[in-house]
Amino acid sequence: MSANILSKIKEYKNYAKQLIELSIPIILGNVGNMLINVGDVIVAGRHSTTTLAAISVASAIFMTFLIAGIGFMASISPVVSNLRGQRIPSKNLFRVTTVYSLLIGLIFCVLIWLIIPTVPYMGLAENLSYYVVEYLQISSWGTFAGLLFVAFKEFLQAYEIVVFPNLIVVAAIFLNVFLNIVFVFGYFGFPELGVKGLAIASLIVRWLMALILFVYCLPFLRGKAKKYKSYIKDLIKTGWPISLAMFFEFLGFNITAVLVGKFSSVYAACHNIIVTMTGATYMVPLSISNAAAIKVGFANGEKNLQNIKRYTLTGYILIIGYMLSNMVLYSVFPNQLLNIFTKDPVVVATCLPVFSIVLCFLLFDGMQCACAGALKGLKETKPIMWTMAFAYPFVSIPIGCLLAFKYNIVLNGFWIGLACGIFVACVISNTILIRKIKKLAKVYS
């Protein structure tokens, strides 16, 4: 009996090793993307308050559309992984993948241009509207490059090629800061461009990232895909629910931020700090979830139920273990963590009572993330979308508003709402995943 347990532990250690090795470069890339945005904020803040305010509004609008576009690209790695598991040649689908990403990029570029005329009517300060429009007009052309890069990265991930694409993201952090400084402040003969400089720097960095990765992917251009229509259909079928799920989650946090800001600047600052902290914490589970989606997708293509279960369970254990360790960190060193972001004693004192709620949020968020990774690998993305569409608009926001506006429990109230929403999402996701695996057990038996 003990020998059997040891054998199982050894097997799961091997699964864990595979997921961790695949996750580490993805973690670097995800953290890198976050730091690129941080670099924009730091440089904008050093230039002027107007520049910082303009970039905050403009990037929020731009990222809402870009995030939705990235959702369509997120279907590439699970779909290609499934094809690889079925031993169907898929390298020749790279050309089709490129066209697919350009078409999705065109759609979202047009949507940004449609939203630009509405900016002056958003109630912004008069001087901000001009800069927000200027930023969006330039950045809109970056949707093509941004989605191309993600598409290439996702395609390579399906083949477990993860180091080079994510090293590009890390290098982009430093290039982005350098170009921001040059264009925003005006160095090396360039005029001082302010907000416009931030947009130009981001546009250059996005296109360089896409072009470098395209050159790296040139070997995939050999041969022509025969069944590309079914591939595109599969990408759209799997991708649009992911896109909407990401949109609802992003929108949920943005609406909460706006509502919190209606009460006081202290609450707004606290909410921003906590979102930043939880967002940084989430990068590791998200990366493990992506790795699990690739492995589960390959196993699903092979119709290997044992590997589907083991990669799902291993990803689940790794993510929950990581979240539990962070919960301990948040509990033991709350003041030290908050002091990284602010020295204001009022802000720190306001944040501290929320940490007990944040601990619950982290645990449920990790569990939901683990389920989402496995469901993506199984190409079951509609349940993820419907779960998020229900959890944030119909659970998180109403509970938060009720507690804040009726009972005057403001910051705690909104985070109780967010924790309740992700708990509901966690329960639904777990239930769907368990039922799906039971169904597969009958199909594969």
JSON list of C-alpha atoms in Angstrom, two decimals, residues 132-235:
[
{"chain": "A", "resi": 132, "resn": "VAL", "atom": "CA", "xyz": [-7.30, 60.97, -24.52]},
{"chain": "A", "resi": 133, "resn": "VAL", "atom": "CA", "xyz": [-8.45, 61.25, -28.15]},
{"chain": "A", "resi": 134, "resn": "GLU", "atom": "CA", "xyz": [-4.86, 61.82, -29.30]},
{"chain": "A", "resi": 135, "resn": "TYR", "atom": "CA", "xyz": [-3.65, 58.73, -27.42]},
{"chain": "A", "resi": 136, "resn": "LEU", "atom": "CA", "xyz": [-6.45, 56.52, -28.75]},
{"chain": "A", "resi": 137, "resn": "GLN", "atom": "CA", "xyz": [-5.97, 57.66, -32.36]},
{"chain": "A", "resi": 138, "resn": "ILE", "atom": "CA", "xyz": [-2.31, 56.57, -32.28]},
{"chain": "A", "resi": 139, "resn": "SER", "atom": "CA", "xyz": [-2.69, 53.49, -30.07]},
{"chain": "A", "resi": 140, "resn": "SER", "atom": "CA", "xyz": [-5.58, 52.09, -32.12]},
{"chain": "A", "resi": 141, "resn": "TRP", "atom": "CA", "xyz": [-3.07, 50.98, -34.78]},
{"chain": "A", "resi": 142, "resn": "GLY", "atom": "CA", "xyz": [-1.33, 48.98, -32.08]},
{"chain": "A", "resi": 143, "resn": "THR", "atom": "CA", "xyz": [-4.26, 46.56, -31.84]},
{"chain": "A", "resi": 144, "resn": "PHE", "atom": "CA", "xyz": [-2.93, 44.77, -34.94]},
{"chain": "A", "resi": 145, "resn": "ALA", "atom": "CA", "xyz": [0.55, 44.36, -33.47]},
{"chain": "A", "resi": 146, "resn": "GLY", "atom": "CA", "xyz": [-0.68, 43.55, -29.98]},
{"chain": "A", "resi": 147, "resn": "LEU", "atom": "CA", "xyz": [-2.98, 40.77, -31.18]},
{"chain": "A", "resi": 148, "resn": "LEU", "atom": "CA", "xyz": [-0.39, 39.48, -33.68]},
{"chain": "A", "resi": 149, "resn": "PHE", "atom": "CA", "xyz": [2.15, 39.08, -30.90]},
{"chain": "A", "resi": 150, "resn": "VAL", "atom": "CA", "xyz": [-0.33, 37.30, -28.63]},
{"chain": "A", "resi": 151, "resn": "ALA", "atom": "CA", "xyz": [-1.42, 35.04, -31.52]},
{"chain": "A", "resi": 152, "resn": "PHE", "atom": "CA", "xyz": [2.19, 34.04, -32.30]},
{"chain": "A", "resi": 153, "resn": "LYS", "atom": "CA", "xyz": [2.88, 33.54, -28.59]},
{"chain": "A", "resi": 154, "resn": "GLU", "atom": "CA", "xyz": [-0.22, 31.36, -28.16]},
{"chain": "A", "resi": 155, "resn": "PHE", "atom": "CA", "xyz": [0.66, 29.29, -31.25]},
{"chain": "A", "resi": 156, "resn": "LEU", "atom": "CA", "xyz": [4.17, 28.65, -29.93]},
{"chain": "A", "resi": 157, "resn": "GLN", "atom": "CA", "xyz": [2.78, 27.83, -26.46]},
{"chain": "A", "resi": 158, "resn": "ALA", "atom": "CA", "xyz": [0.77, 25.01, -28.01]},
{"chain": "A", "resi": 159, "resn": "TYR", "atom": "CA", "xyz": [4.13, 23.50, -28.98]},
{"chain": "A", "resi": 160, "resn": "GLU", "atom": "CA", "xyz": [5.46, 24.30, -25.48]},
{"chain": "A", "resi": 161, "resn": "ILE", "atom": "CA", "xyz": [7.88, 26.89, -26.94]},
{"chain": "A", "resi": 162, "resn": "VAL", "atom": "CA", "xyz": [7.58, 29.48, -24.18]},
{"chain": "A", "resi": 163, "resn": "VAL", "atom": "CA", "xyz": [11.03, 30.87, -23.38]},
{"chain": "A", "resi": 164, "resn": "PHE", "atom": "CA", "xyz": [11.78, 33.12, -26.38]},
{"chain": "A", "resi": 165, "resn": "PRO", "atom": "CA", "xyz": [8.33, 34.82, -26.64]},
{"chain": "A", "resi": 166, "resn": "ASN", "atom": "CA", "xyz": [8.37, 35.73, -22.96]},
{"chain": "A", "resi": 167, "resn": "LEU", "atom": "CA", "xyz": [11.98, 36.96, -23.09]},
{"chain": "A", "resi": 168, "resn": "ILE", "atom": "CA", "xyz": [10.77, 39.42, -25.76]},
{"chain": "A", "resi": 169, "resn": "VAL", "atom": "CA", "xyz": [8.21, 40.74, -23.25]},
{"chain": "A", "resi": 170, "resn": "VAL", "atom": "CA", "xyz": [10.92, 41.18, -20.59]},
{"chain": "A", "resi": 171, "resn": "ALA", "atom": "CA", "xyz": [13.16, 43.05, -23.05]},
{"chain": "A", "resi": 172, "resn": "ALA", "atom": "CA", "xyz": [10.17, 45.21, -24.05]},
{"chain": "A", "resi": 173, "resn": "ILE", "atom": "CA", "xyz": [9.89, 46.55, -20.47]},
{"chain": "A", "resi": 174, "resn": "PHE", "atom": "CA", "xyz": [13.23, 48.34, -20.76]},
{"chain": "A", "resi": 175, "resn": "LEU", "atom": "CA", "xyz": [12.73, 49.46, -24.37]},
{"chain": "A", "resi": 176, "resn": "ASN", "atom": "CA", "xyz": [9.30, 50.87, -23.50]},
{"chain": "A", "resi": 177, "resn": "VAL", "atom": "CA", "xyz": [10.66, 52.93, -20.57]},
{"chain": "A", "resi": 178, "resn": "PHE", "atom": "CA", "xyz": [13.55, 54.23, -22.71]},
{"chain": "A", "resi": 179, "resn": "LEU", "atom": "CA", "xyz": [11.27, 55.28, -25.59]},
{"chain": "A", "resi": 180, "resn": "ASN", "atom": "CA", "xyz": [8.75, 56.79, -23.16]},
{"chain": "A", "resi": 181, "resn": "ILE", "atom": "CA", "xyz": [11.46, 59.01, -21.66]},
{"chain": "A", "resi": 182, "resn": "VAL", "atom": "CA", "xyz": [12.79, 60.00, -25.10]},
{"chain": "A", "resi": 183, "resn": "PHE", "atom": "CA", "xyz": [9.42, 60.92, -26.61]},
{"chain": "A", "resi": 184, "resn": "VAL", "atom": "CA", "xyz": [7.59, 62.22, -23.51]},
{"chain": "A", "resi": 185, "resn": "PHE", "atom": "CA", "xyz": [10.35, 64.55, -22.31]},
{"chain": "A", "resi": 186, "resn": "GLY", "atom": "CA", "xyz": [12.04, 65.14, -25.68]},
{"chain": "A", "resi": 187, "resn": "TYR", "atom": "CA", "xyz": [15.61, 63.82, -25.88]},
{"chain": "A", "resi": 188, "resn": "PHE", "atom": "CA", "xyz": [18.04, 63.09, -28.75]},
{"chain": "A", "resi": 189, "resn": "GLY", "atom": "CA", "xyz": [16.54, 65.83, -30.91]},
{"chain": "A", "resi": 190, "resn": "PHE", "atom": "CA", "xyz": [12.90, 64.77, -30.46]},
{"chain": "A", "resi": 191, "resn": "PRO", "atom": "CA", "xyz": [10.37, 67.38, -29.29]},
{"chain": "A", "resi": 192, "resn": "GLU", "atom": "CA", "xyz": [8.59, 67.01, -25.93]},
{"chain": "A", "resi": 193, "resn": "LEU", "atom": "CA", "xyz": [5.43, 65.08, -26.86]},
{"chain": "A", "resi": 194, "resn": "GLY", "atom": "CA", "xyz": [3.84, 64.26, -23.49]},
{"chain": "A", "resi": 195, "resn": "VAL", "atom": "CA", "xyz": [0.80, 61.95, -23.86]},
{"chain": "A", "resi": 196, "resn": "LYS", "atom": "CA", "xyz": [1.43, 61.63, -27.60]},
{"chain": "A", "resi": 197, "resn": "GLY", "atom": "CA", "xyz": [4.94, 60.38, -26.82]},
{"chain": "A", "resi": 198, "resn": "LEU", "atom": "CA", "xyz": [3.55, 57.60, -24.61]},
{"chain": "A", "resi": 199, "resn": "ALA", "atom": "CA", "xyz": [1.26, 56.45, -27.42]},
{"chain": "A", "resi": 200, "resn": "ILE", "atom": "CA", "xyz": [4.07, 56.50, -30.01]},
{"chain": "A", "resi": 201, "resn": "ALA", "atom": "CA", "xyz": [6.43, 54.58, -27.70]},
{"chain": "A", "resi": 202, "resn": "SER", "atom": "CA", "xyz": [3.80, 51.88, -27.04]},
{"chain": "A", "resi": 203, "resn": "LEU", "atom": "CA", "xyz": [3.01, 51.61, -30.76]},
{"chain": "A", "resi": 204, "resn": "ILE", "atom": "CA", "xyz": [6.69, 51.13, -31.68]},
{"chain": "A", "resi": 205, "resn": "VAL", "atom": "CA", "xyz": [7.25, 48.56, -28.92]},
{"chain": "A", "resi": 206, "resn": "ARG", "atom": "CA", "xyz": [4.15, 46.53, -29.88]},
{"chain": "A", "resi": 207, "resn": "TRP", "atom": "CA", "xyz": [5.12, 46.38, -33.56]},
{"chain": "A", "resi": 208, "resn": "LEU", "atom": "CA", "xyz": [8.73, 45.47, -32.77]},
{"chain": "A", "resi": 209, "resn": "MET", "atom": "CA", "xyz": [7.58, 42.65, -30.49]},
{"chain": "A", "resi": 210, "resn": "ALA", "atom": "CA", "xyz": [5.25, 41.32, -33.20]},
{"chain": "A", "resi": 211, "resn": "LEU", "atom": "CA", "xyz": [7.86, 41.56, -35.98]},
{"chain": "A", "resi": 212, "resn": "ILE", "atom": "CA", "xyz": [10.61, 39.87, -33.95]},
{"chain": "A", "resi": 213, "resn": "LEU", "atom": "CA", "xyz": [8.33, 36.98, -33.02]},
{"chain": "A", "resi": 214, "resn": "PHE", "atom": "CA", "xyz": [7.09, 36.72, -36.62]},
{"chain": "A", "resi": 215, "resn": "VAL", "atom": "CA", "xyz": [10.68, 36.28, -37.84]},
{"chain": "A", "resi": 216, "resn": "TYR", "atom": "CA", "xyz": [11.20, 33.61, -35.19]},
{"chain": "A", "resi": 217, "resn": "CYS", "atom": "CA", "xyz": [8.07, 31.83, -36.46]},
{"chain": "A", "resi": 218, "resn": "LEU", "atom": "CA", "xyz": [9.06, 31.87, -40.16]},
{"chain": "A", "resi": 219, "resn": "PRO", "atom": "CA", "xyz": [9.75, 28.09, -40.23]},
{"chain": "A", "resi": 220, "resn": "PHE", "atom": "CA", "xyz": [6.01, 27.59, -39.53]},
{"chain": "A", "resi": 221, "resn": "LEU", "atom": "CA", "xyz": [5.11, 29.26, -42.84]},
{"chain": "A", "resi": 222, "resn": "ARG", "atom": "CA", "xyz": [6.02, 26.19, -44.86]},
{"chain": "A", "resi": 223, "resn": "GLY", "atom": "CA", "xyz": [3.12, 24.35, -46.44]},
{"chain": "A", "resi": 224, "resn": "LYS", "atom": "CA", "xyz": [-0.52, 25.29, -46.87]},
{"chain": "A", "resi": 225, "resn": "ALA", "atom": "CA", "xyz": [-3.34, 24.37, -44.51]},
{"chain": "A", "resi": 226, "resn": "LYS", "atom": "CA", "xyz": [-6.08, 22.24, -46.06]},
{"chain": "A", "resi": 227, "resn": "LYS", "atom": "CA", "xyz": [-8.75, 22.30, -43.34]},
{"chain": "A", "resi": 228, "resn": "TYR", "atom": "CA", "xyz": [-8.30, 25.93, -42.34]},
{"chain": "A", "resi": 229, "resn": "LYS", "atom": "CA", "xyz": [-12.06, 26.70, -42.34]},
{"chain": "A", "resi": 230, "resn": "SER", "atom": "CA", "xyz": [-12.77, 24.20, -39.57]},
{"chain": "A", "resi": 231, "resn": "TYR", "atom": "CA", "xyz": [-9.73, 25.57, -37.68]},
{"chain": "A", "resi": 232, "resn": "ILE", "atom": "CA", "xyz": [-10.99, 29.17, -37.89]},
{"chain": "A", "resi": 233, "resn": "LYS", "atom": "CA", "xyz": [-14.46, 28.02, -36.87]},
{"chain": "A", "resi": 234, "resn": "ASP", "atom": "CA", "xyz": [-12.96, 26.23, -33.86]},
{"chain": "A", "resi": 235, "resn": "LEU", "atom": "CA", "xyz": [-10.90, 29.31, -32.90]}
]
